[in-house]
PDB file of C-alpha atoms in Angstrom:
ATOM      1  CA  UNK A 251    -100.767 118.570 104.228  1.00 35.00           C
ATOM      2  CA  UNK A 252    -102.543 121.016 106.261  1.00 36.00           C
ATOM      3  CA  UNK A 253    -102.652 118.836 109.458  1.00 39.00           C
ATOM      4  CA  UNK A 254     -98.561 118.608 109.261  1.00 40.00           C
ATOM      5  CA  UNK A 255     -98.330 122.157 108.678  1.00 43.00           C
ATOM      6  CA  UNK A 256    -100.605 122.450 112.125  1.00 53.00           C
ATOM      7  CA  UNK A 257     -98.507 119.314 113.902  1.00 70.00           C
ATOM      8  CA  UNK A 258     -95.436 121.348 112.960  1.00 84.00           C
ATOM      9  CA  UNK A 259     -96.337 124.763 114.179  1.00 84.00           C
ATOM     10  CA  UNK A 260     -97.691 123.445 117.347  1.00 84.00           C
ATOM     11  CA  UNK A 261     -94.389 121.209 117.880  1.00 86.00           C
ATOM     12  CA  UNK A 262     -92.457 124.356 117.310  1.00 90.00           C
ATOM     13  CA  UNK A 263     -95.360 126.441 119.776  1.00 88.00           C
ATOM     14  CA  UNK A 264     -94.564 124.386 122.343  1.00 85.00           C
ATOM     15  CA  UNK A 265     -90.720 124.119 122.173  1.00 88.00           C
ATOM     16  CA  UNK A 266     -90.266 127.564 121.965  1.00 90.00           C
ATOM     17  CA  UNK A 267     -92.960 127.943 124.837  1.00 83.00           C
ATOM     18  CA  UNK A 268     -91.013 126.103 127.111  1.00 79.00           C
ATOM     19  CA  UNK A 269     -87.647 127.711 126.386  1.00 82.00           C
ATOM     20  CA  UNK A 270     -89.178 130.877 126.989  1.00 79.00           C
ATOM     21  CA  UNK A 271     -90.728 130.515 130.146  1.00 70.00           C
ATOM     22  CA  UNK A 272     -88.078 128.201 131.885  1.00 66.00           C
ATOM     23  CA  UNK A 273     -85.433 130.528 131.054  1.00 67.00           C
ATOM     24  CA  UNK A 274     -83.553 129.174 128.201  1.00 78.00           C
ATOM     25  CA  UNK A 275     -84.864 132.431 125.516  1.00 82.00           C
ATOM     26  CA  UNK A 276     -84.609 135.651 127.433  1.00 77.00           C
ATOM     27  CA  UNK A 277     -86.621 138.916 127.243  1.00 79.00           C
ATOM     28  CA  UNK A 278     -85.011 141.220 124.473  1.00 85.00           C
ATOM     29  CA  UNK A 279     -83.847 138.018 122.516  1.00 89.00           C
ATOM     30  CA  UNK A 280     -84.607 137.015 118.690  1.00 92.00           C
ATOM     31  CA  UNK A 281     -86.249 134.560 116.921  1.00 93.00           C
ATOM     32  CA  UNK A 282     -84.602 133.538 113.477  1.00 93.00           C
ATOM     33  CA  UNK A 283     -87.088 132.037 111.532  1.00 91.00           C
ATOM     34  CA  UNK A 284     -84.834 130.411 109.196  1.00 91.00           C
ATOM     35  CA  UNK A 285     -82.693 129.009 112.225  1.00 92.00           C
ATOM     36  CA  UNK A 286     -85.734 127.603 113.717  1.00 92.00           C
ATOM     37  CA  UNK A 287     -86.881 126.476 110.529  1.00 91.00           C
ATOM     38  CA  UNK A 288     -83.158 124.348 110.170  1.00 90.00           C
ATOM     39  CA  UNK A 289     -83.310 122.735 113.860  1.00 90.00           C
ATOM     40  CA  UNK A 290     -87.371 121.566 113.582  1.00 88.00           C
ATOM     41  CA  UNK A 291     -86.593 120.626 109.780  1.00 88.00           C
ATOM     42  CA  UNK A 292     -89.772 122.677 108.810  1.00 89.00           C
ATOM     43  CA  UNK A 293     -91.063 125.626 106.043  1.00 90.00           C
ATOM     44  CA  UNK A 294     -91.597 128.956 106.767  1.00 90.00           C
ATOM     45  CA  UNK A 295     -95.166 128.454 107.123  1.00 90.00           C
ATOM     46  CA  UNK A 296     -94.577 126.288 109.809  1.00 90.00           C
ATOM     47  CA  UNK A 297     -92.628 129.145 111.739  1.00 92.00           C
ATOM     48  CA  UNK A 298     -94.979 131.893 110.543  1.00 91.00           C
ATOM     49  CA  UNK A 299     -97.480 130.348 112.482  1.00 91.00           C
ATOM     50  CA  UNK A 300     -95.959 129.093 115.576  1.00 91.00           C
ATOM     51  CA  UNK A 301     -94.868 132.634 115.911  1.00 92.00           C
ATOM     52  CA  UNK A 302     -98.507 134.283 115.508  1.00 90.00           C
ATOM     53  CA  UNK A 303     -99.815 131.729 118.063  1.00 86.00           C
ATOM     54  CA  UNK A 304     -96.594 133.216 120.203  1.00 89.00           C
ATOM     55  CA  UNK A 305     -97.910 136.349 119.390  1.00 88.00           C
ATOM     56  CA  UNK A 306    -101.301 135.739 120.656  1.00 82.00           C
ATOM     57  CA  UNK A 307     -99.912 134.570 123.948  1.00 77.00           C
ATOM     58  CA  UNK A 308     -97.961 137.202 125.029  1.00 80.00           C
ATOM     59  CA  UNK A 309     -94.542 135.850 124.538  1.00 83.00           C
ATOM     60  CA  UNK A 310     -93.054 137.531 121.648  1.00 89.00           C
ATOM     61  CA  UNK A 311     -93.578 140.509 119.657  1.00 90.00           C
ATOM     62  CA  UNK A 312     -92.864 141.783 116.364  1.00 91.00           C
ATOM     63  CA  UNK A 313     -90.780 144.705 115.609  1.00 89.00           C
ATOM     64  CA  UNK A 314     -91.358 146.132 111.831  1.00 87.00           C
ATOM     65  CA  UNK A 315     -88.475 145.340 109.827  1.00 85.00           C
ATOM     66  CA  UNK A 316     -86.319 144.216 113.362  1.00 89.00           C
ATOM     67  CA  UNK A 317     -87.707 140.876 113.574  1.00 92.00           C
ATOM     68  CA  UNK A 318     -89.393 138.642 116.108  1.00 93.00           C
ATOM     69  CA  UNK A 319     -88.247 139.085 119.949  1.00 92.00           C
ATOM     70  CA  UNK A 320     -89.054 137.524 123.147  1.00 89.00           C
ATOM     71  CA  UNK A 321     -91.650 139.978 125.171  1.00 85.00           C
ATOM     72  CA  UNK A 322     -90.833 140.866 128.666  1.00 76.00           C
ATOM     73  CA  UNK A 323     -93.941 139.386 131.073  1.00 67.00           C
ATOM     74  CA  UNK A 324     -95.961 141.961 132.967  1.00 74.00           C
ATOM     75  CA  UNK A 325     -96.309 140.410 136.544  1.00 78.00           C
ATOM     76  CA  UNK A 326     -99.330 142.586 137.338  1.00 82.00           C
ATOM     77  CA  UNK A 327    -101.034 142.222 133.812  1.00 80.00           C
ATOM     78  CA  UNK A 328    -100.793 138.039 134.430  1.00 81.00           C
ATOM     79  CA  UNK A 329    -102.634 138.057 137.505  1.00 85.00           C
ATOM     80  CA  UNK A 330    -105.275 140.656 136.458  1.00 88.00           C
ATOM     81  CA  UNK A 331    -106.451 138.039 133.757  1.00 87.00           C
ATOM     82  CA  UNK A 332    -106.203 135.262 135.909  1.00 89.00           C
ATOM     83  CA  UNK A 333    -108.528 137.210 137.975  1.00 92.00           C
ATOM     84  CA  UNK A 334    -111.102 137.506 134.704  1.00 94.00           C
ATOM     85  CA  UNK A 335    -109.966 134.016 133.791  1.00 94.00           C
ATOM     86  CA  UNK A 336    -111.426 132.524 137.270  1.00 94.00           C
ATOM     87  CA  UNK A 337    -114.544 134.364 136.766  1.00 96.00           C
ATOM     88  CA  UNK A 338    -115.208 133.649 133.166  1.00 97.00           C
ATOM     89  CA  UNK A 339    -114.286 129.827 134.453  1.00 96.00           C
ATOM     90  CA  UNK A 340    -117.301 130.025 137.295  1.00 97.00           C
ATOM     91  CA  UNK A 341    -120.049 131.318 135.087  1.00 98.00           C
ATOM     92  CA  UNK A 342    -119.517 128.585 132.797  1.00 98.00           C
ATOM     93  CA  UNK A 343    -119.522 126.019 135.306  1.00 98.00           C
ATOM     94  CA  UNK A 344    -122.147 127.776 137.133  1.00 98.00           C
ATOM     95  CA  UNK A 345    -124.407 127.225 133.653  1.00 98.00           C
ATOM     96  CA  UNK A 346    -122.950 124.033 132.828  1.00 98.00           C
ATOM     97  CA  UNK A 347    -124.495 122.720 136.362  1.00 98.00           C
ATOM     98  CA  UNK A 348    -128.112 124.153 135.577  1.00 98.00           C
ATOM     99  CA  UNK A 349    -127.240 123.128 131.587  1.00 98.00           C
ATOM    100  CA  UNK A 350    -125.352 120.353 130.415  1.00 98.00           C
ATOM    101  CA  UNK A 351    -126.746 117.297 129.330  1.00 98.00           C
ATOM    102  CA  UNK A 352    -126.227 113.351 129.521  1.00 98.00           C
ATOM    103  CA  UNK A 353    -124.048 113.183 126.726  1.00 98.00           C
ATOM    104  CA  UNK A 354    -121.750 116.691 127.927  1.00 98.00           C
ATOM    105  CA  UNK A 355    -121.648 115.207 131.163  1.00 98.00           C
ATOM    106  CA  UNK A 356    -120.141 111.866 130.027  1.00 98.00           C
ATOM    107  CA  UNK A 357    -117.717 113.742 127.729  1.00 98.00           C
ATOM    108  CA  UNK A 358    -116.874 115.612 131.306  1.00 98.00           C
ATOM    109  CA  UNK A 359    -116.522 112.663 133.024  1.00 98.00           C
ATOM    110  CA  UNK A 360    -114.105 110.983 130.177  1.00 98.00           C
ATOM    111  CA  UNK A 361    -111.498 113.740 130.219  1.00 97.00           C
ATOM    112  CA  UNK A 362    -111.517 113.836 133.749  1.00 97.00           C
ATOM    113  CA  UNK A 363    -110.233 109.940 133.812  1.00 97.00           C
ATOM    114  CA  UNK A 364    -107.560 110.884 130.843  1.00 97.00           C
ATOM    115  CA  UNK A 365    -106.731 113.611 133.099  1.00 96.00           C
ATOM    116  CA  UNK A 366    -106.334 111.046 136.090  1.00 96.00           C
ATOM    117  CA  UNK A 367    -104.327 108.933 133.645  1.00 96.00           C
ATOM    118  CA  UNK A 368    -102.102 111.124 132.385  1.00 94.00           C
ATOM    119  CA  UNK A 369    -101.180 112.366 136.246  1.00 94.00           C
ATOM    120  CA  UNK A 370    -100.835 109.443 137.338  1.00 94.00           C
ATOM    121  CA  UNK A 371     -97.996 108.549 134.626  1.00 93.00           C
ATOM    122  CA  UNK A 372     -96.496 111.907 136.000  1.00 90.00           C
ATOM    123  CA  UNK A 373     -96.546 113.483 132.457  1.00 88.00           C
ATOM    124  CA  UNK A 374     -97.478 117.154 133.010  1.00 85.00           C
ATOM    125  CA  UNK A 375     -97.473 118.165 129.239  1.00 83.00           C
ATOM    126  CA  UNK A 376    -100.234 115.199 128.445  1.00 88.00           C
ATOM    127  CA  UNK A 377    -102.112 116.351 131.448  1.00 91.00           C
ATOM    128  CA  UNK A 378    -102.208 119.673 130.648  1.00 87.00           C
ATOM    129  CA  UNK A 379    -103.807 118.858 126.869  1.00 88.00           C
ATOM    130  CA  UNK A 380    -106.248 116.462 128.776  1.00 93.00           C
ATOM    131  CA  UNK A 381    -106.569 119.554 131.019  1.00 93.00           C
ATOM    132  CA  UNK A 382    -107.344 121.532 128.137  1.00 92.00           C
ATOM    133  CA  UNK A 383    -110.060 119.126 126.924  1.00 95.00           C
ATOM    134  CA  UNK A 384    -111.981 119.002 130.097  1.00 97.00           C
ATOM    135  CA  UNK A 385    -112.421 122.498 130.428  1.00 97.00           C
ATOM    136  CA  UNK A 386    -113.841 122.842 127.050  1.00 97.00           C
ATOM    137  CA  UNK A 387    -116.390 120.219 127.742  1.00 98.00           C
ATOM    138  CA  UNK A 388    -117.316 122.754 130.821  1.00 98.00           C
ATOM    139  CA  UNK A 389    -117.535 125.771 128.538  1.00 98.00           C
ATOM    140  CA  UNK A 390    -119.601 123.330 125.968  1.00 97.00           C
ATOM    141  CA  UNK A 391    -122.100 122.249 128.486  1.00 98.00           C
ATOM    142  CA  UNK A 392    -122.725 126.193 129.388  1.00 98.00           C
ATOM    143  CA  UNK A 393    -125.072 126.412 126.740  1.00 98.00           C
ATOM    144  CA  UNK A 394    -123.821 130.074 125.800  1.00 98.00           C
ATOM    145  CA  UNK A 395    -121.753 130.562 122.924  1.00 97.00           C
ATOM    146  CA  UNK A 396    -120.332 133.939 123.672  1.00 97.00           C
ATOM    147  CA  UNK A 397    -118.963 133.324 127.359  1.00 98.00           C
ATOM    148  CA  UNK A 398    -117.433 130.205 126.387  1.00 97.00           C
ATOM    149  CA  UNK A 399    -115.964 132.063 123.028  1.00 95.00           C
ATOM    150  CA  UNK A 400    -114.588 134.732 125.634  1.00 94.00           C
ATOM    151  CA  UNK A 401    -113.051 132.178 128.071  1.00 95.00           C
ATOM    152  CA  UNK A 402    -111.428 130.145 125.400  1.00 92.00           C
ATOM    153  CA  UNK A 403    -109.906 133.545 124.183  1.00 86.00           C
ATOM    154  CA  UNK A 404    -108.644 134.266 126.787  1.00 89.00           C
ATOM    155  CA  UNK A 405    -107.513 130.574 127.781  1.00 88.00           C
ATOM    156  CA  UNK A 406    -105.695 130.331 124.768  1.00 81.00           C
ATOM    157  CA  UNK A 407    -103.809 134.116 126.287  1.00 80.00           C
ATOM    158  CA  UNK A 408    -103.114 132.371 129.376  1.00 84.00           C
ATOM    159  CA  UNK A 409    -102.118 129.318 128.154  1.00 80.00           C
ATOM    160  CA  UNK A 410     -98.430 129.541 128.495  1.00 78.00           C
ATOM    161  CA  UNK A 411     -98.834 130.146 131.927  1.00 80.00           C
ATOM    162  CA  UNK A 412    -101.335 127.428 132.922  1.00 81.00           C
ATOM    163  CA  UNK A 413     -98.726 124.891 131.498  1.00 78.00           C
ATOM    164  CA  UNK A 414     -96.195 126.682 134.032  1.00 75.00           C
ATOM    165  CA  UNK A 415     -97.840 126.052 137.178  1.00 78.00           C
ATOM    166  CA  UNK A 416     -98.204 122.262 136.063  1.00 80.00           C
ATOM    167  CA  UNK A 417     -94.357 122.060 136.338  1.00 75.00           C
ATOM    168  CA  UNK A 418     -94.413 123.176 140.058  1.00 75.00           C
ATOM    169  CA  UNK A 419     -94.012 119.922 142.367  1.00 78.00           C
ATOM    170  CA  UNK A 420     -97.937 118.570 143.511  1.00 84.00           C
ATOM    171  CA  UNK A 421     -99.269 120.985 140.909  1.00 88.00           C
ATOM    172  CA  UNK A 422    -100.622 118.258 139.178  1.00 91.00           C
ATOM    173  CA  UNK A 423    -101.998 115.689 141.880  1.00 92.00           C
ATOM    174  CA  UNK A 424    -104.214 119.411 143.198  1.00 91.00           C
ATOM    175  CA  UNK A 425    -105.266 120.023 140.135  1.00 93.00           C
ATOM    176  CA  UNK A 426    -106.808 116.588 139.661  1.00 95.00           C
ATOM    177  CA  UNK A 427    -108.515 117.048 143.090  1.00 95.00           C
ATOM    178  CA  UNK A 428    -110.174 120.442 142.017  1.00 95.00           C
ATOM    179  CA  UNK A 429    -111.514 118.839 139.068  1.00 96.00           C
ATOM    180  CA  UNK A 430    -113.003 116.025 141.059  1.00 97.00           C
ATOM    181  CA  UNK A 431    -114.739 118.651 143.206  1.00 97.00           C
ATOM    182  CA  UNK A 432    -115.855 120.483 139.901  1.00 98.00           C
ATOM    183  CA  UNK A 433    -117.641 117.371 138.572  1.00 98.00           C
ATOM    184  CA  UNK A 434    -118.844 116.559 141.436  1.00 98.00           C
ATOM    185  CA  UNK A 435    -121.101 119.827 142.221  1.00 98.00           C
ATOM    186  CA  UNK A 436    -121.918 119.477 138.064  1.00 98.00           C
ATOM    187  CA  UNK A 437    -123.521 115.904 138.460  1.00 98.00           C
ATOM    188  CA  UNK A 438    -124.972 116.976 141.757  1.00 97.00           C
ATOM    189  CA  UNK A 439    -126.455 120.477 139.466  1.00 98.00           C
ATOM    190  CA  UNK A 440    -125.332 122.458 142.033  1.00 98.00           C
ATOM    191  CA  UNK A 441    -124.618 126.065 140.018  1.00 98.00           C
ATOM    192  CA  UNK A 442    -123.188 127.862 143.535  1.00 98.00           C
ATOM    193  CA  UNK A 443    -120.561 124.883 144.449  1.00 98.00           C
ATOM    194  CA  UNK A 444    -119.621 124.503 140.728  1.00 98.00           C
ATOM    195  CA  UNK A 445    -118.752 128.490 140.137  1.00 98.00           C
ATOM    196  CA  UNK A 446    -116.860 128.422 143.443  1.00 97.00           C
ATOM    197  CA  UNK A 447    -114.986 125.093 142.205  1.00 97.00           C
ATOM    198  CA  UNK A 448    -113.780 126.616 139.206  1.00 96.00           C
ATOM    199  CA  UNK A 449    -112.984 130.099 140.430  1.00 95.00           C
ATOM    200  CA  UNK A 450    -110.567 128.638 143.086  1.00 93.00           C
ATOM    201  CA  UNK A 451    -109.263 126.219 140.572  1.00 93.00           C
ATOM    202  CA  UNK A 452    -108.310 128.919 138.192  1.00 91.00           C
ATOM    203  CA  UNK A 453    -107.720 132.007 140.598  1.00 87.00           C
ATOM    204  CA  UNK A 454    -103.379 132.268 141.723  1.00 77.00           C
ATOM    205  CA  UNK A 455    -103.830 132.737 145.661  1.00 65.00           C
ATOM    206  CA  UNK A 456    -101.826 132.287 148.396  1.00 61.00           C
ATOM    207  CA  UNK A 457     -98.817 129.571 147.655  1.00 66.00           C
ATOM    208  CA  UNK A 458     -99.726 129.038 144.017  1.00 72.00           C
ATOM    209  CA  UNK A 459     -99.361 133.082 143.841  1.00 72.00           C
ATOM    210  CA  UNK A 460     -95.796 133.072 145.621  1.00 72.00           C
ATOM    211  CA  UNK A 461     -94.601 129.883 143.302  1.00 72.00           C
ATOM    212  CA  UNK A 462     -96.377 131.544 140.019  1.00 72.00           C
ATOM    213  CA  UNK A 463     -94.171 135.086 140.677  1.00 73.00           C
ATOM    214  CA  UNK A 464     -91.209 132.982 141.168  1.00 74.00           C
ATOM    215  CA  UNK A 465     -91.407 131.479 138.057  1.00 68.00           C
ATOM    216  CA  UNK A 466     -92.170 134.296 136.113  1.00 67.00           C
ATOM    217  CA  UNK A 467     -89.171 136.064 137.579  1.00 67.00           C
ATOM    218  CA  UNK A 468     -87.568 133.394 136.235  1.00 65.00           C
ATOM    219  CA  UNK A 469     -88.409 134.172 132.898  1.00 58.00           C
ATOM    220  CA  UNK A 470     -87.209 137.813 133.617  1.00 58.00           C
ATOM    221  CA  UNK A 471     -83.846 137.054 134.271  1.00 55.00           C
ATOM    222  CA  UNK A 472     -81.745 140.312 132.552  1.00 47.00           C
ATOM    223  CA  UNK A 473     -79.937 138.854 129.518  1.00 42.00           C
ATOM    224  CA  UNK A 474     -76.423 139.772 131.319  1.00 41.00           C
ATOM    225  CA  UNK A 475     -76.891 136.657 133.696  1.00 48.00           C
ATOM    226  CA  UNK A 476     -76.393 134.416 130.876  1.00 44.00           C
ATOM    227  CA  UNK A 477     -73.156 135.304 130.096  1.00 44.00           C
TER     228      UNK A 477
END
């Protein structure tokens, strides 16, 4: 029962997710639980916990009393933990090089070819859970249980985000050549071309940074354009 309730809440995560950052649920909007609860033909508990993961991310917040409302997206905030996020991303790989072991790095190597799959059907959503998989094996094969407890906090922030730039055109096809690059300086144990791998694949710069603000100003759109 408990692995519906989770299938349920992450259906509804995800939904919701995308409705709120292509548009489609503006800043200053609410969330009716029981509405939701109708159209995904789900429990409360369900709904309760889709928002708290919403919560967690950023997206909505909870007014005592008021209800549940989509959260207006801080531009400057974003980038400032994408900034951290890179970092916290190139001192795990740059321990996972000196660290991981045969099995880690064949569990690296296998979500790198789901990853390659996945692209290569052109499904963005699948590649971004295989996505999430193959960084984990990276924070894994750092050998240090508090960084990677850090950068999977702060992952799971972000993760709204990440999925975001995987819906801008050749998003996808890059990202699959920055993770060949990664696990190639992690089988070669190279700590110095493995941090700089994953910074750069993490870190927004120069077009990525222009298409990033351009969706998130899509997300800001005043409420009065909808009308």
């Amino acid at each position: 029962m408990s692995g519906t309730k989770r299938s349920n809440a992450q259906r509804l995560r995800d939904s919701l997710e995308d409705d709120i950052i292509n548009g489609r649920r503006l800043p200053g909007e609410r969330l009716d639980p029981e509405a939701l609860g109708q159209a995904f033909q789900v429990s409360r508990t369900p709904v309760r916990e889709a928002f708290q993961q919403l919560v967690a991310s950023g997206l909505v917040t909870v007014s005592p009393k008021k209800g549940t409302f989509v959260a207006k997206v801080g531009i400057d905030q974003l980038i400032e933990m994408f900034e951290v996020m890179a970092e916290l991303e190139g001192m795990c790989g740059r321990l996972a090089a000196r660290r991981i072991t045969e099995p880690e790095l064949k569990a690296l190597r296998e979500a790198h070819q789901r990853c390659e799959a996945a692209a290569l059907a052109g499904d963005s959503d699948e590649y971004y859970y295989e996505n999430e998989t193959f960084h984990d094996c990276i924070y894994a094969a750092s050998h240090n249980t508090f960084l990677a407890s850090e950068a999977r906090q702060l992952k799971q922030r972000l993760k709204p985000y990440r999925r975001l730039q995987l819906q801008v055109r050749q998003r996808v096809n890059n990202s699959l050549s920055e993770h060949q690059a990664i696990v190639e300086a992690i089988e070669k144990g190279d700590p110095l071309a493995a941090q700089q791998a994953l910074s750069e694949h993490v870190l927004i710069q120069g077009e990525r940074f222009s298409d990033f603000v351009s969706s998130v100003r899509r997300m800001e759109a005043p409420l009065e354009q909808t009308g």
